[in-house]
């Protein structure tokens, strides 16, 4: 009869060390740092303060829902402040000069009509399609009356803030974007 093999004490299961997520870092950051990150997503101090003060968020979905709610509560003056802080994005260097001219003219017409830069949330368009999407968006929205456009711009700004926030916290695997092109340093 063979002898039973005996084993020594069993080692505990190997656990990876806990690594904080970007959301954890955001939740634990000093309020000033959290507000600075938020202001890169939507340039309105009241919105950023509200989100920073309600931390911690249990997950990214809760933070994005709170960001949406805070954006819906923007007063007209807050919306104007956020829109005034937006800037035109830079086009990729390989964009044809005719596209620069067309986009510049469309932006100028939009800004003259509504008093702020055109904003549009990323809509899943490929980089090759983004310029066409923006031009089509500007041209179609130029027909809006100012009050209707204020509502549309607020919705686009809300989507843009949501996209930037998710990108900053790593859920999308991409860097935050401005209207439709990456902005240096954001």
mmCIF file with all atom_site columns, C-alpha atoms in Angstrom:
data_model
loop_
_atom_site.group_PDB
_atom_site.id
_atom_site.type_symbol
_atom_site.label_atom_id
_atom_site.label_alt_id
_atom_site.label_comp_id
_atom_site.label_asym_id
_atom_site.label_entity_id
_atom_site.label_seq_id
_atom_site.pdbx_PDB_ins_code
_atom_site.Cartn_x
_atom_site.Cartn_y
_atom_site.Cartn_z
_atom_site.occupancy
_atom_site.B_iso_or_equiv
_atom_site.pdbx_formal_charge
_atom_site.auth_seq_id
_atom_site.auth_comp_id
_atom_site.auth_asym_id
_atom_site.auth_atom_id
_atom_site.pdbx_PDB_model_num
ATOM 1   C CA . UNK A 1 1   ? 0.000   0.000  0.000   1.00 0.00 ? 1   UNK A CA 1
ATOM 2   C CA . UNK A 1 2   ? 1.497   3.305  -1.055  1.00 0.00 ? 2   UNK A CA 1
ATOM 3   C CA . UNK A 1 3   ? 1.996   5.999  1.509   1.00 0.00 ? 3   UNK A CA 1
ATOM 4   C CA . UNK A 1 4   ? -0.327  8.991  1.181   1.00 0.00 ? 4   UNK A CA 1
ATOM 5   C CA . UNK A 1 5   ? 1.432   12.130 0.091   1.00 0.00 ? 5   UNK A CA 1
ATOM 6   C CA . UNK A 1 6   ? 1.191   14.857 2.642   1.00 0.00 ? 6   UNK A CA 1
ATOM 7   C CA . UNK A 1 7   ? 1.363   18.487 1.783   1.00 0.00 ? 7   UNK A CA 1
ATOM 8   C CA . UNK A 1 8   ? 2.511   21.389 3.820   1.00 0.00 ? 8   UNK A CA 1
ATOM 9   C CA . UNK A 1 9   ? 0.285   24.295 4.778   1.00 0.00 ? 9   UNK A CA 1
ATOM 10  C CA . UNK A 1 10  ? -1.670  25.804 1.935   1.00 0.00 ? 10  UNK A CA 1
ATOM 11  C CA . UNK A 1 11  ? -0.617  29.283 0.875   1.00 0.00 ? 11  UNK A CA 1
ATOM 12  C CA . UNK A 1 12  ? -3.321  31.908 0.710   1.00 0.00 ? 12  UNK A CA 1
ATOM 13  C CA . UNK A 1 13  ? -4.583  32.788 -2.740  1.00 0.00 ? 13  UNK A CA 1
ATOM 14  C CA . UNK A 1 14  ? -2.480  35.416 -4.470  1.00 0.00 ? 14  UNK A CA 1
ATOM 15  C CA . UNK A 1 15  ? -4.139  38.807 -4.610  1.00 0.00 ? 15  UNK A CA 1
ATOM 16  C CA . UNK A 1 16  ? -3.063  41.662 -6.743  1.00 0.00 ? 16  UNK A CA 1
ATOM 17  C CA . UNK A 1 17  ? -2.415  44.848 -4.845  1.00 0.00 ? 17  UNK A CA 1
ATOM 18  C CA . UNK A 1 18  ? -5.264  47.340 -4.980  1.00 0.00 ? 18  UNK A CA 1
ATOM 19  C CA . UNK A 1 19  ? -4.537  50.072 -7.459  1.00 0.00 ? 19  UNK A CA 1
ATOM 20  C CA . UNK A 1 20  ? -6.707  53.175 -7.244  1.00 0.00 ? 20  UNK A CA 1
ATOM 21  C CA . UNK A 1 21  ? -8.763  54.006 -10.295 1.00 0.00 ? 21  UNK A CA 1
ATOM 22  C CA . UNK A 1 22  ? -8.903  57.495 -11.788 1.00 0.00 ? 22  UNK A CA 1
ATOM 23  C CA . UNK A 1 23  ? -12.337 57.837 -10.146 1.00 0.00 ? 23  UNK A CA 1
ATOM 24  C CA . UNK A 1 24  ? -10.801 56.935 -6.761  1.00 0.00 ? 24  UNK A CA 1
ATOM 25  C CA . UNK A 1 25  ? -8.136  59.593 -7.286  1.00 0.00 ? 25  UNK A CA 1
ATOM 26  C CA . UNK A 1 26  ? -10.808 62.128 -8.255  1.00 0.00 ? 26  UNK A CA 1
ATOM 27  C CA . UNK A 1 27  ? -12.915 61.262 -5.195  1.00 0.00 ? 27  UNK A CA 1
ATOM 28  C CA . UNK A 1 28  ? -9.917  61.613 -2.851  1.00 0.00 ? 28  UNK A CA 1
ATOM 29  C CA . UNK A 1 29  ? -8.301  64.664 -4.448  1.00 0.00 ? 29  UNK A CA 1
ATOM 30  C CA . UNK A 1 30  ? -8.394  67.998 -2.644  1.00 0.00 ? 30  UNK A CA 1
ATOM 31  C CA . UNK A 1 31  ? -11.446 70.005 -3.695  1.00 0.00 ? 31  UNK A CA 1
ATOM 32  C CA . UNK A 1 32  ? -9.304  72.510 -5.616  1.00 0.00 ? 32  UNK A CA 1
ATOM 33  C CA . UNK A 1 33  ? -7.753  69.736 -7.745  1.00 0.00 ? 33  UNK A CA 1
ATOM 34  C CA . UNK A 1 34  ? -11.142 68.141 -8.388  1.00 0.00 ? 34  UNK A CA 1
ATOM 35  C CA . UNK A 1 35  ? -12.586 71.497 -9.464  1.00 0.00 ? 35  UNK A CA 1
ATOM 36  C CA . UNK A 1 36  ? -9.591  72.094 -11.764 1.00 0.00 ? 36  UNK A CA 1
ATOM 37  C CA . UNK A 1 37  ? -10.233 68.770 -13.526 1.00 0.00 ? 37  UNK A CA 1
ATOM 38  C CA . UNK A 1 38  ? -13.931 69.547 -13.792 1.00 0.00 ? 38  UNK A CA 1
ATOM 39  C CA . UNK A 1 39  ? -13.252 72.991 -15.242 1.00 0.00 ? 39  UNK A CA 1
ATOM 40  C CA . UNK A 1 40  ? -11.334 71.310 -18.080 1.00 0.00 ? 40  UNK A CA 1
ATOM 41  C CA . UNK A 1 41  ? -14.578 69.475 -18.882 1.00 0.00 ? 41  UNK A CA 1
ATOM 42  C CA . UNK A 1 42  ? -17.032 72.370 -18.627 1.00 0.00 ? 42  UNK A CA 1
ATOM 43  C CA . UNK A 1 43  ? -15.739 75.843 -17.932 1.00 0.00 ? 43  UNK A CA 1
ATOM 44  C CA . UNK A 1 44  ? -18.265 76.918 -15.330 1.00 0.00 ? 44  UNK A CA 1
ATOM 45  C CA . UNK A 1 45  ? -17.261 77.395 -11.696 1.00 0.00 ? 45  UNK A CA 1
ATOM 46  C CA . UNK A 1 46  ? -20.760 76.741 -10.305 1.00 0.00 ? 46  UNK A CA 1
ATOM 47  C CA . UNK A 1 47  ? -21.004 73.369 -12.137 1.00 0.00 ? 47  UNK A CA 1
ATOM 48  C CA . UNK A 1 48  ? -17.487 72.340 -11.071 1.00 0.00 ? 48  UNK A CA 1
ATOM 49  C CA . UNK A 1 49  ? -18.066 73.372 -7.450  1.00 0.00 ? 49  UNK A CA 1
ATOM 50  C CA . UNK A 1 50  ? -21.334 71.455 -7.240  1.00 0.00 ? 50  UNK A CA 1
ATOM 51  C CA . UNK A 1 51  ? -19.780 68.226 -8.555  1.00 0.00 ? 51  UNK A CA 1
ATOM 52  C CA . UNK A 1 52  ? -16.666 68.536 -6.391  1.00 0.00 ? 52  UNK A CA 1
ATOM 53  C CA . UNK A 1 53  ? -18.744 69.129 -3.249  1.00 0.00 ? 53  UNK A CA 1
ATOM 54  C CA . UNK A 1 54  ? -20.877 66.010 -3.779  1.00 0.00 ? 54  UNK A CA 1
ATOM 55  C CA . UNK A 1 55  ? -17.954 63.577 -3.847  1.00 0.00 ? 55  UNK A CA 1
ATOM 56  C CA . UNK A 1 56  ? -17.372 60.689 -3.399  1.00 0.00 ? 56  UNK A CA 1
ATOM 57  C CA . UNK A 1 57  ? -19.141 59.057 -6.317  1.00 0.00 ? 57  UNK A CA 1
ATOM 58  C CA . UNK A 1 58  ? -19.582 55.266 -6.120  1.00 0.00 ? 58  UNK A CA 1
ATOM 59  C CA . UNK A 1 59  ? -18.912 54.763 -9.822  1.00 0.00 ? 59  UNK A CA 1
ATOM 60  C CA . UNK A 1 60  ? -18.416 56.655 -13.059 1.00 0.00 ? 60  UNK A CA 1
ATOM 61  C CA . UNK A 1 61  ? -22.090 56.303 -13.972 1.00 0.00 ? 61  UNK A CA 1
ATOM 62  C CA . UNK A 1 62  ? -23.110 58.135 -10.798 1.00 0.00 ? 62  UNK A CA 1
ATOM 63  C CA . UNK A 1 63  ? -20.625 60.920 -11.509 1.00 0.00 ? 63  UNK A CA 1
ATOM 64  C CA . UNK A 1 64  ? -21.823 61.280 -15.105 1.00 0.00 ? 64  UNK A CA 1
ATOM 65  C CA . UNK A 1 65  ? -25.450 61.365 -13.944 1.00 0.00 ? 65  UNK A CA 1
ATOM 66  C CA . UNK A 1 66  ? -24.581 64.081 -11.422 1.00 0.00 ? 66  UNK A CA 1
ATOM 67  C CA . UNK A 1 67  ? -22.700 65.998 -14.143 1.00 0.00 ? 67  UNK A CA 1
ATOM 68  C CA . UNK A 1 68  ? -25.750 65.824 -16.396 1.00 0.00 ? 68  UNK A CA 1
ATOM 69  C CA . UNK A 1 69  ? -28.052 66.992 -13.612 1.00 0.00 ? 69  UNK A CA 1
ATOM 70  C CA . UNK A 1 70  ? -25.749 69.881 -12.726 1.00 0.00 ? 70  UNK A CA 1
ATOM 71  C CA . UNK A 1 71  ? -25.534 70.850 -16.401 1.00 0.00 ? 71  UNK A CA 1
ATOM 72  C CA . UNK A 1 72  ? -29.339 70.805 -16.726 1.00 0.00 ? 72  UNK A CA 1
ATOM 73  C CA . UNK A 1 73  ? -29.436 73.241 -13.808 1.00 0.00 ? 73  UNK A CA 1
ATOM 74  C CA . UNK A 1 74  ? -27.156 75.790 -15.482 1.00 0.00 ? 74  UNK A CA 1
ATOM 75  C CA . UNK A 1 75  ? -28.707 79.217 -15.408 1.00 0.00 ? 75  UNK A CA 1
ATOM 76  C CA . UNK A 1 76  ? -28.578 81.272 -18.626 1.00 0.00 ? 76  UNK A CA 1
ATOM 77  C CA . UNK A 1 77  ? -25.637 83.234 -17.194 1.00 0.00 ? 77  UNK A CA 1
ATOM 78  C CA . UNK A 1 78  ? -23.803 79.960 -16.403 1.00 0.00 ? 78  UNK A CA 1
ATOM 79  C CA . UNK A 1 79  ? -24.431 78.675 -19.901 1.00 0.00 ? 79  UNK A CA 1
ATOM 80  C CA . UNK A 1 80  ? -23.192 81.940 -21.400 1.00 0.00 ? 80  UNK A CA 1
ATOM 81  C CA . UNK A 1 81  ? -20.093 81.730 -19.184 1.00 0.00 ? 81  UNK A CA 1
ATOM 82  C CA . UNK A 1 82  ? -19.358 78.154 -20.278 1.00 0.00 ? 82  UNK A CA 1
ATOM 83  C CA . UNK A 1 83  ? -19.924 78.936 -23.960 1.00 0.00 ? 83  UNK A CA 1
ATOM 84  C CA . UNK A 1 84  ? -17.758 82.064 -23.780 1.00 0.00 ? 84  UNK A CA 1
ATOM 85  C CA . UNK A 1 85  ? -14.907 79.946 -22.425 1.00 0.00 ? 85  UNK A CA 1
ATOM 86  C CA . UNK A 1 86  ? -14.996 77.497 -25.316 1.00 0.00 ? 86  UNK A CA 1
ATOM 87  C CA . UNK A 1 87  ? -12.583 78.034 -28.152 1.00 0.00 ? 87  UNK A CA 1
ATOM 88  C CA . UNK A 1 88  ? -12.326 76.883 -31.708 1.00 0.00 ? 88  UNK A CA 1
ATOM 89  C CA . UNK A 1 89  ? -10.385 73.670 -32.067 1.00 0.00 ? 89  UNK A CA 1
ATOM 90  C CA . UNK A 1 90  ? -7.371  73.300 -34.258 1.00 0.00 ? 90  UNK A CA 1
ATOM 91  C CA . UNK A 1 91  ? -7.812  71.257 -37.388 1.00 0.00 ? 91  UNK A CA 1
ATOM 92  C CA . UNK A 1 92  ? -5.355  68.496 -38.172 1.00 0.00 ? 92  UNK A CA 1
ATOM 93  C CA . UNK A 1 93  ? -2.363  69.764 -40.142 1.00 0.00 ? 93  UNK A CA 1
ATOM 94  C CA . UNK A 1 94  ? -3.225  67.669 -43.190 1.00 0.00 ? 94  UNK A CA 1
ATOM 95  C CA . UNK A 1 95  ? -6.643  69.322 -43.601 1.00 0.00 ? 95  UNK A CA 1
ATOM 96  C CA . UNK A 1 96  ? -7.012  71.025 -46.977 1.00 0.00 ? 96  UNK A CA 1
ATOM 97  C CA . UNK A 1 97  ? -6.951  74.816 -46.963 1.00 0.00 ? 97  UNK A CA 1
ATOM 98  C CA . UNK A 1 98  ? -10.419 74.842 -48.548 1.00 0.00 ? 98  UNK A CA 1
ATOM 99  C CA . UNK A 1 99  ? -11.727 72.987 -45.492 1.00 0.00 ? 99  UNK A CA 1
ATOM 100 C CA . UNK A 1 100 ? -10.068 75.560 -43.210 1.00 0.00 ? 100 UNK A CA 1
ATOM 101 C CA . UNK A 1 101 ? -11.725 78.333 -45.202 1.00 0.00 ? 101 UNK A CA 1
ATOM 102 C CA . UNK A 1 102 ? -15.155 76.659 -45.194 1.00 0.00 ? 102 UNK A CA 1
ATOM 103 C CA . UNK A 1 103 ? -14.998 75.904 -41.486 1.00 0.00 ? 103 UNK A CA 1
ATOM 104 C CA . UNK A 1 104 ? -13.728 79.395 -40.648 1.00 0.00 ? 104 UNK A CA 1
ATOM 105 C CA . UNK A 1 105 ? -16.560 80.995 -42.601 1.00 0.00 ? 105 UNK A CA 1
ATOM 106 C CA . UNK A 1 106 ? -19.173 78.715 -41.026 1.00 0.00 ? 106 UNK A CA 1
ATOM 107 C CA . UNK A 1 107 ? -17.855 79.412 -37.513 1.00 0.00 ? 107 UNK A CA 1
ATOM 108 C CA . UNK A 1 108 ? -17.825 83.162 -38.179 1.00 0.00 ? 108 UNK A CA 1
ATOM 109 C CA . UNK A 1 109 ? -21.431 83.101 -39.435 1.00 0.00 ? 109 UNK A CA 1
ATOM 110 C CA . UNK A 1 110 ? -22.523 81.041 -36.427 1.00 0.00 ? 110 UNK A CA 1
ATOM 111 C CA . UNK A 1 111 ? -20.728 83.262 -33.918 1.00 0.00 ? 111 UNK A CA 1
ATOM 112 C CA . UNK A 1 112 ? -22.131 86.418 -35.546 1.00 0.00 ? 112 UNK A CA 1
ATOM 113 C CA . UNK A 1 113 ? -25.666 85.018 -35.316 1.00 0.00 ? 113 UNK A CA 1
ATOM 114 C CA . UNK A 1 114 ? -25.540 83.546 -31.801 1.00 0.00 ? 114 UNK A CA 1
ATOM 115 C CA . UNK A 1 115 ? -22.696 85.361 -30.028 1.00 0.00 ? 115 UNK A CA 1
ATOM 116 C CA . UNK A 1 116 ? -20.647 82.304 -29.064 1.00 0.00 ? 116 UNK A CA 1
ATOM 117 C CA . UNK A 1 117 ? -18.578 79.588 -30.668 1.00 0.00 ? 117 UNK A CA 1
ATOM 118 C CA . UNK A 1 118 ? -20.227 76.533 -32.121 1.00 0.00 ? 118 UNK A CA 1
ATOM 119 C CA . UNK A 1 119 ? -20.096 73.463 -29.877 1.00 0.00 ? 119 UNK A CA 1
ATOM 120 C CA . UNK A 1 120 ? -20.957 69.921 -30.783 1.00 0.00 ? 120 UNK A CA 1
ATOM 121 C CA . UNK A 1 121 ? -20.514 66.784 -28.710 1.00 0.00 ? 121 UNK A CA 1
ATOM 122 C CA . UNK A 1 122 ? -18.554 63.931 -30.232 1.00 0.00 ? 122 UNK A CA 1
ATOM 123 C CA . UNK A 1 123 ? -21.090 61.688 -31.869 1.00 0.00 ? 123 UNK A CA 1
ATOM 124 C CA . UNK A 1 124 ? -19.091 58.650 -32.748 1.00 0.00 ? 124 UNK A CA 1
ATOM 125 C CA . UNK A 1 125 ? -17.986 60.044 -36.099 1.00 0.00 ? 125 UNK A CA 1
ATOM 126 C CA . UNK A 1 126 ? -14.608 58.859 -37.282 1.00 0.00 ? 126 UNK A CA 1
ATOM 127 C CA . UNK A 1 127 ? -11.880 61.508 -37.519 1.00 0.00 ? 127 UNK A CA 1
ATOM 128 C CA . UNK A 1 128 ? -12.330 61.435 -41.294 1.00 0.00 ? 128 UNK A CA 1
ATOM 129 C CA . UNK A 1 129 ? -16.046 62.228 -40.921 1.00 0.00 ? 129 UNK A CA 1
ATOM 130 C CA . UNK A 1 130 ? -15.759 64.762 -38.102 1.00 0.00 ? 130 UNK A CA 1
ATOM 131 C CA . UNK A 1 131 ? -15.150 67.809 -40.269 1.00 0.00 ? 131 UNK A CA 1
ATOM 132 C CA . UNK A 1 132 ? -18.170 67.028 -42.460 1.00 0.00 ? 132 UNK A CA 1
ATOM 133 C CA . UNK A 1 133 ? -20.287 66.443 -39.355 1.00 0.00 ? 133 UNK A CA 1
ATOM 134 C CA . UNK A 1 134 ? -19.289 69.797 -37.884 1.00 0.00 ? 134 UNK A CA 1
ATOM 135 C CA . UNK A 1 135 ? -19.891 71.706 -41.109 1.00 0.00 ? 135 UNK A CA 1
ATOM 136 C CA . UNK A 1 136 ? -23.282 70.047 -41.546 1.00 0.00 ? 136 UNK A CA 1
ATOM 137 C CA . UNK A 1 137 ? -24.116 70.810 -37.890 1.00 0.00 ? 137 UNK A CA 1
ATOM 138 C CA . UNK A 1 138 ? -23.223 74.475 -38.180 1.00 0.00 ? 138 UNK A CA 1
ATOM 139 C CA . UNK A 1 139 ? -25.132 74.909 -41.419 1.00 0.00 ? 139 UNK A CA 1
ATOM 140 C CA . UNK A 1 140 ? -28.263 73.227 -40.099 1.00 0.00 ? 140 UNK A CA 1
ATOM 141 C CA . UNK A 1 141 ? -28.176 75.048 -36.761 1.00 0.00 ? 141 UNK A CA 1
ATOM 142 C CA . UNK A 1 142 ? -27.740 78.464 -38.392 1.00 0.00 ? 142 UNK A CA 1
ATOM 143 C CA . UNK A 1 143 ? -31.437 78.183 -39.276 1.00 0.00 ? 143 UNK A CA 1
ATOM 144 C CA . UNK A 1 144 ? -32.433 77.989 -35.582 1.00 0.00 ? 144 UNK A CA 1
ATOM 145 C CA . UNK A 1 145 ? -33.857 80.969 -33.825 1.00 0.00 ? 145 UNK A CA 1
ATOM 146 C CA . UNK A 1 146 ? -31.634 82.155 -30.941 1.00 0.00 ? 146 UNK A CA 1
ATOM 147 C CA . UNK A 1 147 ? -33.775 80.617 -28.181 1.00 0.00 ? 147 UNK A CA 1
ATOM 148 C CA . UNK A 1 148 ? -33.945 77.227 -29.909 1.00 0.00 ? 148 UNK A CA 1
ATOM 149 C CA . UNK A 1 149 ? -30.212 77.337 -30.518 1.00 0.00 ? 149 UNK A CA 1
ATOM 150 C CA . UNK A 1 150 ? -29.564 78.145 -26.855 1.00 0.00 ? 150 UNK A CA 1
ATOM 151 C CA . UNK A 1 151 ? -31.338 74.901 -25.957 1.00 0.00 ? 151 UNK A CA 1
ATOM 152 C CA . UNK A 1 152 ? -29.426 72.917 -28.597 1.00 0.00 ? 152 UNK A CA 1
ATOM 153 C CA . UNK A 1 153 ? -26.083 74.464 -27.589 1.00 0.00 ? 153 UNK A CA 1
ATOM 154 C CA . UNK A 1 154 ? -26.781 73.658 -23.928 1.00 0.00 ? 154 UNK A CA 1
ATOM 155 C CA . UNK A 1 155 ? -27.464 70.024 -24.829 1.00 0.00 ? 155 UNK A CA 1
ATOM 156 C CA . UNK A 1 156 ? -24.315 69.805 -26.961 1.00 0.00 ? 156 UNK A CA 1
ATOM 157 C CA . UNK A 1 157 ? -22.257 71.426 -24.198 1.00 0.00 ? 157 UNK A CA 1
ATOM 158 C CA . UNK A 1 158 ? -23.666 68.920 -21.708 1.00 0.00 ? 158 UNK A CA 1
ATOM 159 C CA . UNK A 1 159 ? -22.665 66.041 -24.004 1.00 0.00 ? 159 UNK A CA 1
ATOM 160 C CA . UNK A 1 160 ? -19.243 67.563 -24.547 1.00 0.00 ? 160 UNK A CA 1
ATOM 161 C CA . UNK A 1 161 ? -18.705 67.908 -20.781 1.00 0.00 ? 161 UNK A CA 1
ATOM 162 C CA . UNK A 1 162 ? -19.806 64.309 -20.246 1.00 0.00 ? 162 UNK A CA 1
ATOM 163 C CA . UNK A 1 163 ? -17.424 63.082 -22.948 1.00 0.00 ? 163 UNK A CA 1
ATOM 164 C CA . UNK A 1 164 ? -14.501 65.074 -21.542 1.00 0.00 ? 164 UNK A CA 1
ATOM 165 C CA . UNK A 1 165 ? -15.182 63.900 -17.995 1.00 0.00 ? 165 UNK A CA 1
ATOM 166 C CA . UNK A 1 166 ? -15.390 60.247 -19.019 1.00 0.00 ? 166 UNK A CA 1
ATOM 167 C CA . UNK A 1 167 ? -12.213 60.617 -21.084 1.00 0.00 ? 167 UNK A CA 1
ATOM 168 C CA . UNK A 1 168 ? -10.315 62.260 -18.222 1.00 0.00 ? 168 UNK A CA 1
ATOM 169 C CA . UNK A 1 169 ? -11.305 59.458 -15.900 1.00 0.00 ? 169 UNK A CA 1
ATOM 170 C CA . UNK A 1 170 ? -10.231 56.808 -18.377 1.00 0.00 ? 170 UNK A CA 1
ATOM 171 C CA . UNK A 1 171 ? -13.478 55.080 -19.262 1.00 0.00 ? 171 UNK A CA 1
ATOM 172 C CA . UNK A 1 172 ? -13.192 55.735 -22.960 1.00 0.00 ? 172 UNK A CA 1
ATOM 173 C CA . UNK A 1 173 ? -9.536  54.968 -23.543 1.00 0.00 ? 173 UNK A CA 1
ATOM 174 C CA . UNK A 1 174 ? -9.079  58.294 -25.325 1.00 0.00 ? 174 UNK A CA 1
ATOM 175 C CA . UNK A 1 175 ? -8.028  61.763 -24.371 1.00 0.00 ? 175 UNK A CA 1
ATOM 176 C CA . UNK A 1 176 ? -10.618 64.418 -23.769 1.00 0.00 ? 176 UNK A CA 1
ATOM 177 C CA . UNK A 1 177 ? -11.628 66.358 -26.809 1.00 0.00 ? 177 UNK A CA 1
ATOM 178 C CA . UNK A 1 178 ? -12.882 69.774 -27.573 1.00 0.00 ? 178 UNK A CA 1
ATOM 179 C CA . UNK A 1 179 ? -15.606 70.274 -30.160 1.00 0.00 ? 179 UNK A CA 1
ATOM 180 C CA . UNK A 1 180 ? -14.284 67.616 -32.504 1.00 0.00 ? 180 UNK A CA 1
ATOM 181 C CA . UNK A 1 181 ? -10.482 67.670 -32.432 1.00 0.00 ? 181 UNK A CA 1
ATOM 182 C CA . UNK A 1 182 ? -7.988  67.005 -29.616 1.00 0.00 ? 182 UNK A CA 1
ATOM 183 C CA . UNK A 1 183 ? -6.859  70.102 -27.786 1.00 0.00 ? 183 UNK A CA 1
ATOM 184 C CA . UNK A 1 184 ? -3.260  70.268 -26.638 1.00 0.00 ? 184 UNK A CA 1
ATOM 185 C CA . UNK A 1 185 ? -2.875  70.144 -22.870 1.00 0.00 ? 185 UNK A CA 1
ATOM 186 C CA . UNK A 1 186 ? -6.413  69.005 -22.099 1.00 0.00 ? 186 UNK A CA 1
#
